[in-house]
Tab-separated table of C-alpha atoms in Angstrom:
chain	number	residue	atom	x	y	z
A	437	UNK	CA	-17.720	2.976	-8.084
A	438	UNK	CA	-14.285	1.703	-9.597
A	439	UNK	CA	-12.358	1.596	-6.608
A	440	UNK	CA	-10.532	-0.315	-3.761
A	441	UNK	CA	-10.649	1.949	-0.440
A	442	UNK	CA	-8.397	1.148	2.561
A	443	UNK	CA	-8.552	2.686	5.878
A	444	UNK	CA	-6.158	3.953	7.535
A	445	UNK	CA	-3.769	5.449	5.489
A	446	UNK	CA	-1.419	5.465	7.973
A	447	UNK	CA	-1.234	3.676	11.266
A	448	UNK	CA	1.266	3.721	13.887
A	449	UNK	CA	1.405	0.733	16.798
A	450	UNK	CA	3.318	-0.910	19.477
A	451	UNK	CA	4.352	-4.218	19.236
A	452	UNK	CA	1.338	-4.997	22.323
A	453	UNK	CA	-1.171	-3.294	20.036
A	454	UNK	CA	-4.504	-4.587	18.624
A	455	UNK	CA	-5.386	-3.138	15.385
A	456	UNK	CA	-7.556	-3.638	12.435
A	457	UNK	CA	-6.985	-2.550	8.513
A	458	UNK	CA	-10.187	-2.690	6.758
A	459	UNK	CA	-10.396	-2.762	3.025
A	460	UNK	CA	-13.871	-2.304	0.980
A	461	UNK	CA	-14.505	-2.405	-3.195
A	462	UNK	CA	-17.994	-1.882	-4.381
A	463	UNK	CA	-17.355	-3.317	-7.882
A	464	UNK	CA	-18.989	-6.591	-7.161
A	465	UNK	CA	-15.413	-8.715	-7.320
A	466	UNK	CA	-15.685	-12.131	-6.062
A	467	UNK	CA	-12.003	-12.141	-4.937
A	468	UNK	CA	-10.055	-9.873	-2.628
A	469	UNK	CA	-6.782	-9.870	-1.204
A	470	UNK	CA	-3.744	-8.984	0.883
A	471	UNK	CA	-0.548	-8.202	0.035
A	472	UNK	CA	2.805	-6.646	1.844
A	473	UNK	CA	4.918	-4.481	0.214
A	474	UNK	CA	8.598	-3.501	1.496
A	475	UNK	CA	10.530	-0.723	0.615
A	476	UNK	CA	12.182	-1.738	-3.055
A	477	UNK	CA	10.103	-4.976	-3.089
A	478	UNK	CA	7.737	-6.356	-4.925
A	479	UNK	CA	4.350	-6.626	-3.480
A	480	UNK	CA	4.154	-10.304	-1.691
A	481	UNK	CA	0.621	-11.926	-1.196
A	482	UNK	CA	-0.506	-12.675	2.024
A	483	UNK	CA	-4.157	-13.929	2.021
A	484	UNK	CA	-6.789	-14.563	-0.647
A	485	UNK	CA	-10.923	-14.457	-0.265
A	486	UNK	CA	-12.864	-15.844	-3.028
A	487	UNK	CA	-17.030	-15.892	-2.313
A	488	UNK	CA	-16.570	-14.334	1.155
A	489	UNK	CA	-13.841	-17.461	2.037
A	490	UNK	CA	-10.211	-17.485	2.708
A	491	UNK	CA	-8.727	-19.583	-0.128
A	492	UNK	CA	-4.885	-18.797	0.155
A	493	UNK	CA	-2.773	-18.289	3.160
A	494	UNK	CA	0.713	-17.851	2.212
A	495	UNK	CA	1.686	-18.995	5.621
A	496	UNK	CA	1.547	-15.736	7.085
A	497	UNK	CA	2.615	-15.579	11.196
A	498	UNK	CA	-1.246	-16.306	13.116
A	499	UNK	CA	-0.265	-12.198	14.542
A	500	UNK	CA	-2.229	-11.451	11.426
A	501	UNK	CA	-5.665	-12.535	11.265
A	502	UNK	CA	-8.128	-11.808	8.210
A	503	UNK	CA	-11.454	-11.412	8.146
A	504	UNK	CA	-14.047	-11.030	5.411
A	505	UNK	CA	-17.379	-9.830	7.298
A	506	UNK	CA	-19.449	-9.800	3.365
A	507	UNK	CA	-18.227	-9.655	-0.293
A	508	UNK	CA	-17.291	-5.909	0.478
A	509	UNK	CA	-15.639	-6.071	3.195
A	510	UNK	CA	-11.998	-7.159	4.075
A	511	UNK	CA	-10.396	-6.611	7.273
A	512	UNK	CA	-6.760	-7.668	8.500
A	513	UNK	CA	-6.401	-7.712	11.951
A	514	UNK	CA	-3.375	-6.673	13.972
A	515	UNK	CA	-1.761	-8.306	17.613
A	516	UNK	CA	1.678	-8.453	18.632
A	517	UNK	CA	3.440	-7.093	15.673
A	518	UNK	CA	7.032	-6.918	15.295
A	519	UNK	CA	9.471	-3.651	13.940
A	520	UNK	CA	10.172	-5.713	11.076
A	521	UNK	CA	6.093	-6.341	10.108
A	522	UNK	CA	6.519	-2.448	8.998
A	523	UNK	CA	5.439	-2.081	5.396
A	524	UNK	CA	2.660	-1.236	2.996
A	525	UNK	CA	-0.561	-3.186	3.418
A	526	UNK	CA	-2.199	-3.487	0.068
A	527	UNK	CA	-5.585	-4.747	-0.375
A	528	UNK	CA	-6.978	-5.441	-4.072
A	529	UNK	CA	-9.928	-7.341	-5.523
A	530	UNK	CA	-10.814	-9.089	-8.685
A	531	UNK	CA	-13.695	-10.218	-10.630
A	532	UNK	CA	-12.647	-13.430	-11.919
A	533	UNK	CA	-8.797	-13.843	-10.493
A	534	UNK	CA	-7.110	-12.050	-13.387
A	535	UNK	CA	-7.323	-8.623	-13.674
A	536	UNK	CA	-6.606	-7.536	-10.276
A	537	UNK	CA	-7.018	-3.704	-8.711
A	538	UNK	CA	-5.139	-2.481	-5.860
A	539	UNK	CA	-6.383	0.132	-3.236
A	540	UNK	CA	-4.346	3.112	-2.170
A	541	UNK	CA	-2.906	1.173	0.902
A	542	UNK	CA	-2.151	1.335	4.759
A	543	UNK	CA	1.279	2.365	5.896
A	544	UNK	CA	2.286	0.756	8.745
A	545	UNK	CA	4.826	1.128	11.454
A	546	UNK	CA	5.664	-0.983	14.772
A	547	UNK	CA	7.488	0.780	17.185
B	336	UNK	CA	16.317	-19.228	-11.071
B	337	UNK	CA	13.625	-16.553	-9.794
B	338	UNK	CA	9.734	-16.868	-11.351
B	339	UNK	CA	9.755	-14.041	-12.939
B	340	UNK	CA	12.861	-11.785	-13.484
B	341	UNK	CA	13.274	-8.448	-15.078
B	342	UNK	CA	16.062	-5.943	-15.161
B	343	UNK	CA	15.697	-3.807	-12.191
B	344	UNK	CA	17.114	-0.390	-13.763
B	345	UNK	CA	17.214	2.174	-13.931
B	346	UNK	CA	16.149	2.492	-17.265
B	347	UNK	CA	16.935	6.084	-19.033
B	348	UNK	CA	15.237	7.300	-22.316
B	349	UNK	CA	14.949	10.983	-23.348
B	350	UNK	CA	11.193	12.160	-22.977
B	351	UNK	CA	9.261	10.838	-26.730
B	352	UNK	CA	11.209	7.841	-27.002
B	353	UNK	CA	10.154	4.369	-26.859
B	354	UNK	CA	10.957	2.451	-23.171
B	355	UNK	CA	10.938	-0.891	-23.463
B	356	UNK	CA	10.574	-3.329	-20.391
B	357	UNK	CA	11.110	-6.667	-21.221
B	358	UNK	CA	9.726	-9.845	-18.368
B	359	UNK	CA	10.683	-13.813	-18.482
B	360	UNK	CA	8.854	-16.372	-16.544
B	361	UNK	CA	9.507	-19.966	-15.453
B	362	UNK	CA	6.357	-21.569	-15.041
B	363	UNK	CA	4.754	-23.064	-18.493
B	364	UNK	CA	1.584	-23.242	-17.070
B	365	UNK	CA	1.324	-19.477	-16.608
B	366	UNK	CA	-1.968	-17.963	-18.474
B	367	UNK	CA	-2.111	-14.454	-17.292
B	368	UNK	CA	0.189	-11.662	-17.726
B	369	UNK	CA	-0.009	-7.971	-16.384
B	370	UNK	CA	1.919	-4.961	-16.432
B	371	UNK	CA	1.668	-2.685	-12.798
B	372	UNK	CA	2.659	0.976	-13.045
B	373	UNK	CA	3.225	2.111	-9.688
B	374	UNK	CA	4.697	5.266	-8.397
B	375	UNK	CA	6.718	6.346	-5.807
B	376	UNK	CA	5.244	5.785	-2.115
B	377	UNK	CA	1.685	4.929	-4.334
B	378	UNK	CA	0.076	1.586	-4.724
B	379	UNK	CA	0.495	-0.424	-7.781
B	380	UNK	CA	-1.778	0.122	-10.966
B	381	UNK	CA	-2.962	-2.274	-13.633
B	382	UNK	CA	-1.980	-0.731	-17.041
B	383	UNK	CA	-2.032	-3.848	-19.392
B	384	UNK	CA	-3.058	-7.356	-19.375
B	385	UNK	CA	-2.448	-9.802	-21.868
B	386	UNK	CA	-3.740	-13.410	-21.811
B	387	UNK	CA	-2.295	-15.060	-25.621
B	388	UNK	CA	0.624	-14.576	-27.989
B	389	UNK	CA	0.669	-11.630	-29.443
B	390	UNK	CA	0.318	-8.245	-29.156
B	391	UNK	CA	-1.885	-6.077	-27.025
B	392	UNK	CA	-2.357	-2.227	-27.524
B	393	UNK	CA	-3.490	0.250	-25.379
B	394	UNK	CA	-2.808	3.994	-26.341
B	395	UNK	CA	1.057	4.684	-26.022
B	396	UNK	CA	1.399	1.385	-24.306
B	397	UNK	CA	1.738	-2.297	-25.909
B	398	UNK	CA	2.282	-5.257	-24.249
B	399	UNK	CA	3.552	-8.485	-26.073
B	400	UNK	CA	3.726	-12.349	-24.935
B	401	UNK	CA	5.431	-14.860	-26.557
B	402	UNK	CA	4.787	-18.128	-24.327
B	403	UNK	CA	6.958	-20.416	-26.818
B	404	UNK	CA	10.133	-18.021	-24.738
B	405	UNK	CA	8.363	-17.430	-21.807
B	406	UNK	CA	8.970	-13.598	-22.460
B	407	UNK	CA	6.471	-10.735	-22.016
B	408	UNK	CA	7.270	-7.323	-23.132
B	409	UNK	CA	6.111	-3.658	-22.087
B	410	UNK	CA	6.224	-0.988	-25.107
B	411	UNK	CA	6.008	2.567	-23.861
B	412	UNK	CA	5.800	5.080	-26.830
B	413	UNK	CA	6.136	8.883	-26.732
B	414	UNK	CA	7.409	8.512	-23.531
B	415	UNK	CA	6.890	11.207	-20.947
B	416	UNK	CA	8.539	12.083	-17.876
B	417	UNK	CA	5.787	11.396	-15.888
B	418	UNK	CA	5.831	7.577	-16.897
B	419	UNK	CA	8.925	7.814	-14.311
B	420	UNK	CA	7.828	4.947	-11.696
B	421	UNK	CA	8.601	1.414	-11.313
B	422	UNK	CA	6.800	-0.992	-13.721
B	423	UNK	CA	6.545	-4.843	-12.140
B	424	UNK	CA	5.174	-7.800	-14.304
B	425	UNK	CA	2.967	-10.396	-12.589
B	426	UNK	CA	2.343	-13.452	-13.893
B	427	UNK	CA	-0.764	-15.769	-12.911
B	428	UNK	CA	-1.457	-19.629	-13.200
B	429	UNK	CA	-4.793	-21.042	-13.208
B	430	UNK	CA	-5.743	-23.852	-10.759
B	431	UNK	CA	-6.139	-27.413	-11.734
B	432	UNK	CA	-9.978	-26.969	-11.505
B	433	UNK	CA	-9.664	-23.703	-13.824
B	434	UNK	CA	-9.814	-21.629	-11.407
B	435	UNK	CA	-7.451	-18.414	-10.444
B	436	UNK	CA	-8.442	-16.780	-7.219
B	437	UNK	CA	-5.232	-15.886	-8.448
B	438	UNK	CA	-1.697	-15.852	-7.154
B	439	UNK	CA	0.363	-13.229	-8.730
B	440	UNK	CA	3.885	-13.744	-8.734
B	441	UNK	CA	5.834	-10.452	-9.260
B	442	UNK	CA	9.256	-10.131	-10.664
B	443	UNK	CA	11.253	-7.265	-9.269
B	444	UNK	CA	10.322	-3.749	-11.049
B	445	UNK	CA	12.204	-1.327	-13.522
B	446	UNK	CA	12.284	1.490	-12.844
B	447	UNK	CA	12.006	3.770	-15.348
B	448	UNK	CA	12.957	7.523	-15.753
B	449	UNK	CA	12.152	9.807	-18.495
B	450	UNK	CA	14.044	12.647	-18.797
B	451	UNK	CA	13.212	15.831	-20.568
């Protein structure tokens, strides 16, 4: 298995929501990660997990909260987003922090 | 100045000609270099890395660093109309203890068309 999964694909929420993005590889990678990604943007990191522990946090706002259950799993948890926290939520994972692969993402949208 | 810059397009070239994407960087210590191909509404995907001077080749594609001008290159031969997407650079640094767990900086994109 050669691939990052993401679930949803698409989610929308109200700004009083709770909601969880979950991310999973199966390659083995010791790193995975979270990224946003605006319209005509480049993607922007949010959060890094190296062996199961968060190593970056690009001072993201506390409304997002990751979580890294095993070396599989990623999650990004959701509360009291804001309109402009609408964008594409892009997980990816690495072996050795080079070569990084991105899953198919999670679309999101805060009414 | 921005990290990394490239031209953001569009770039035109008629379908079997060669698209070049050119990519400068400002940090010295920067060790890891990759090309993203990433279509419209669709994730980004790795399509070269390149870690020393030189050049890299991958069927139609070739990537090529210089790090004496900071300058990383994207070679697209034979062109095709579907390589039409938006190709960002990312650049990587390694930690102090050797380390990357791996902060890519991204310049902007090019987007590329190639028309038939």
């Amino acid at each position: 298995d050669t691939e990052v999964t993401q679930t949803p694909k698409h989610l929308v929420m109200g700004m009083t929501n709770k909601k969880s993005l979950k991310c999973e590889q199966h390659m083995g990678h010791r790193a995975m990660y979270w990224y946003k990604q605006k319209a005509k943007k480049p993607p922007e990191l949010m959060f890094v997990y190296s062996y199961e522990k968060l190593s970056i946090n690009e001072s993201v706002p506390s409304r997002f909260s990751p979580e890294c259950p095993n070396s599989s799993l990623l999650n990004l948890h959701l509360h009291a987003l804001q309109p402009e926290d609408s964008a594409l939520y892009l997980c990816a994972s690495s072996q050795d922090g080079n070569e990084q692969f991105f899953g198919p993402g999670t679309r999101l949208t805060v009414l | 100045q921005k990290e990394v810059e490239q031209n953001s397009g569009p770039l035109s070239v008629p379908e079997g000609a060669i698209a070049s994407l050119n990519c400068t960087y400002s940090d010295r210590g920067s060790q890891s270099f990759f090309w993203y191909r990433q279509y419209s509404g669709k994730s980004p995907e790795l399509i070269m890395s390149i870690y020393s001077n030189g050049d890299k080749e991958d069927g139609r594609f070739t990537a090529q660093l210089n790090k004496a001008s900071q300058y990383v290159s994207l070679l697209i031969r034979d062109s095709q109309p579907s390589d039409s997407a938006t190709y960002l650079c990312a650049v990587a640094r390694r930690d102090a203890g050797g380390t990357s767990y791996g902060k890519l900086t991204f310049g902007q994109g090019t987007i590329l068309t190639v028309h038939p």
